[in-house]
XYZ file of C-alpha atoms in Angstrom:
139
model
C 12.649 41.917 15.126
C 16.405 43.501 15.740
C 18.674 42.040 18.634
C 19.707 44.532 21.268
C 22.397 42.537 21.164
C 24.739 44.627 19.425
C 26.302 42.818 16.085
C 24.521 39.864 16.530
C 24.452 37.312 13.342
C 21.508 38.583 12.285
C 22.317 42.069 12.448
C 25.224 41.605 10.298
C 23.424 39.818 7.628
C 20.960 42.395 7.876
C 17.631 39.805 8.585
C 15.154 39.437 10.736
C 15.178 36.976 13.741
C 12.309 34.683 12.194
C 13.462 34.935 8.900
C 13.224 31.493 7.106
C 16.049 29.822 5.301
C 15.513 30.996 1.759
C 15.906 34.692 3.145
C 19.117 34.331 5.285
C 20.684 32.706 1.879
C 19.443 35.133 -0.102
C 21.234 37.780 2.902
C 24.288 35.950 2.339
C 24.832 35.741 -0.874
C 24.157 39.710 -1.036
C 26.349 40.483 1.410
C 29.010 38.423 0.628
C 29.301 39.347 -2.996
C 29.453 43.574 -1.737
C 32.382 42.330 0.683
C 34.209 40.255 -1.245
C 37.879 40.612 -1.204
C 37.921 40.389 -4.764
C 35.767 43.460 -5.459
C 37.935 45.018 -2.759
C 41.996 43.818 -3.046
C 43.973 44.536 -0.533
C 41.046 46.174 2.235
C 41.244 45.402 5.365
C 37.824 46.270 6.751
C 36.036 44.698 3.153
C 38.437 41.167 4.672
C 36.651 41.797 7.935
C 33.389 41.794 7.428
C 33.547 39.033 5.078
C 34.856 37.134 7.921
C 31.683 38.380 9.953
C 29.593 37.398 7.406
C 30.580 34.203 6.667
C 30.757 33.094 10.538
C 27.077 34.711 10.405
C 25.962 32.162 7.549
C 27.856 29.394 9.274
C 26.024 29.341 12.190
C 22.797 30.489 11.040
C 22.370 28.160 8.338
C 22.787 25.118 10.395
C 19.594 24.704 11.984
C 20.914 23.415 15.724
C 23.435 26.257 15.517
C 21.002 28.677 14.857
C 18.935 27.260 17.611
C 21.466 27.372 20.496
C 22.481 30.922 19.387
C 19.353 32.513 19.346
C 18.973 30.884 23.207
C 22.544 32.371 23.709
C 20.756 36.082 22.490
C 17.831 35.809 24.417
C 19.505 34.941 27.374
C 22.240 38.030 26.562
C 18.822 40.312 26.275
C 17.964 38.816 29.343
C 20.991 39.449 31.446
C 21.373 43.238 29.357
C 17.783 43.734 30.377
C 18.700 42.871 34.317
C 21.708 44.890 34.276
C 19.609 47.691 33.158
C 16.833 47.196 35.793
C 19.793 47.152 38.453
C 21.515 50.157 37.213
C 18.132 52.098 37.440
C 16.625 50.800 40.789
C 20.558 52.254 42.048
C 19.551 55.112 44.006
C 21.802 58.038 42.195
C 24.384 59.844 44.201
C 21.695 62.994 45.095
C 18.902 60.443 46.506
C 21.510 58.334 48.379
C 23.081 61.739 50.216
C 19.807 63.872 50.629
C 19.410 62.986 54.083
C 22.697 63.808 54.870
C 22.810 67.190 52.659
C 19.313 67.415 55.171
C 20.988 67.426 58.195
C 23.974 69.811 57.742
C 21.769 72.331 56.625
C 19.895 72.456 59.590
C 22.893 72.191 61.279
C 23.890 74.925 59.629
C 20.940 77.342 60.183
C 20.842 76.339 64.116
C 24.770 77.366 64.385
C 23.716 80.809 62.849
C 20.793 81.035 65.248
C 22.687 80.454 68.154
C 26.088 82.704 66.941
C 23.133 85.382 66.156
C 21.698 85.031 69.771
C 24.676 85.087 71.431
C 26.320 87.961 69.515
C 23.376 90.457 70.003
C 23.338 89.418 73.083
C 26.696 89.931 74.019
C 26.940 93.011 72.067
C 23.790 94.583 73.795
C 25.048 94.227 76.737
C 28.597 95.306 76.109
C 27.149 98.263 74.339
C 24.697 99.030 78.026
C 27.760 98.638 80.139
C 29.622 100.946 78.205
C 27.027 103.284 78.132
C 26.719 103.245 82.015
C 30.503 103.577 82.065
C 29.339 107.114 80.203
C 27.113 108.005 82.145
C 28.489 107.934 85.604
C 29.464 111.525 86.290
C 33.132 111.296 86.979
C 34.242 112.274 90.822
């Protein structure tokens, strides 16, 4: 089983949480001997993840080490695992401003009602009076 911890010990020894013993040497000893400065003088990275890999096989080959850091990764999970659940039971930005979005649409539709009303109203009856005005026979 991988850690969704990301780089976890076990992850860079490349092994299994419930590997036994025999199998996190045998990890080690692979690992260490592809990274070794000595195959690699004078790189950086090759340095790097030798350190990684040793710290690895120092704290999972002690058997109280390995103990309190797997509690330290399943409680990591854990607290990755409520973050997550938080960050998806956050309403996103279109479900937390519907209602509004909602209401100034009908707003908007009601002031174009009323602006129709008033201007065919107001236009009709401009429109008769002039008319009349146009009709009167003139003295």
């Amino acid at each position: 089983m991988r850690s969704d911890v990301p780089n976890s010990h076990y992850d860079t020894l490349g092994v299994p949480r419930d590997a036994a013993p025999q199998e996190l040497r045998r990890a080690y000893r692979k690992a260490a001997q592809q990274n070794h400065p000595d195959r690699h003088a004078g790189d950086a990275l090759a340095e790097a993840a030798m350190a990684r890999i040793n710290e690895a096989w120092a704290v999972l080959s002690h058997p109280q080490r390995r103990e309190s850091y797997d509690q330290w990764l399943r409680a990591q999970e854990a607290r990755l695992r409520a973050d997550a659940a938080a960050q998806a039971a956050q309403p996103t930005r279109f479900e937390a401003g519907w209602p509004w979005g909602l209401v100034a649409a009908t707003m908007a539709v009601a002031l174009a009602t009323v602006g129709t009303v008033v201007y065919r109203t107001s236009v009709s009856s401009t429109a008769a009076a002039q008319h009349q005005l146009a009709a009167k026979p003139s003295r």
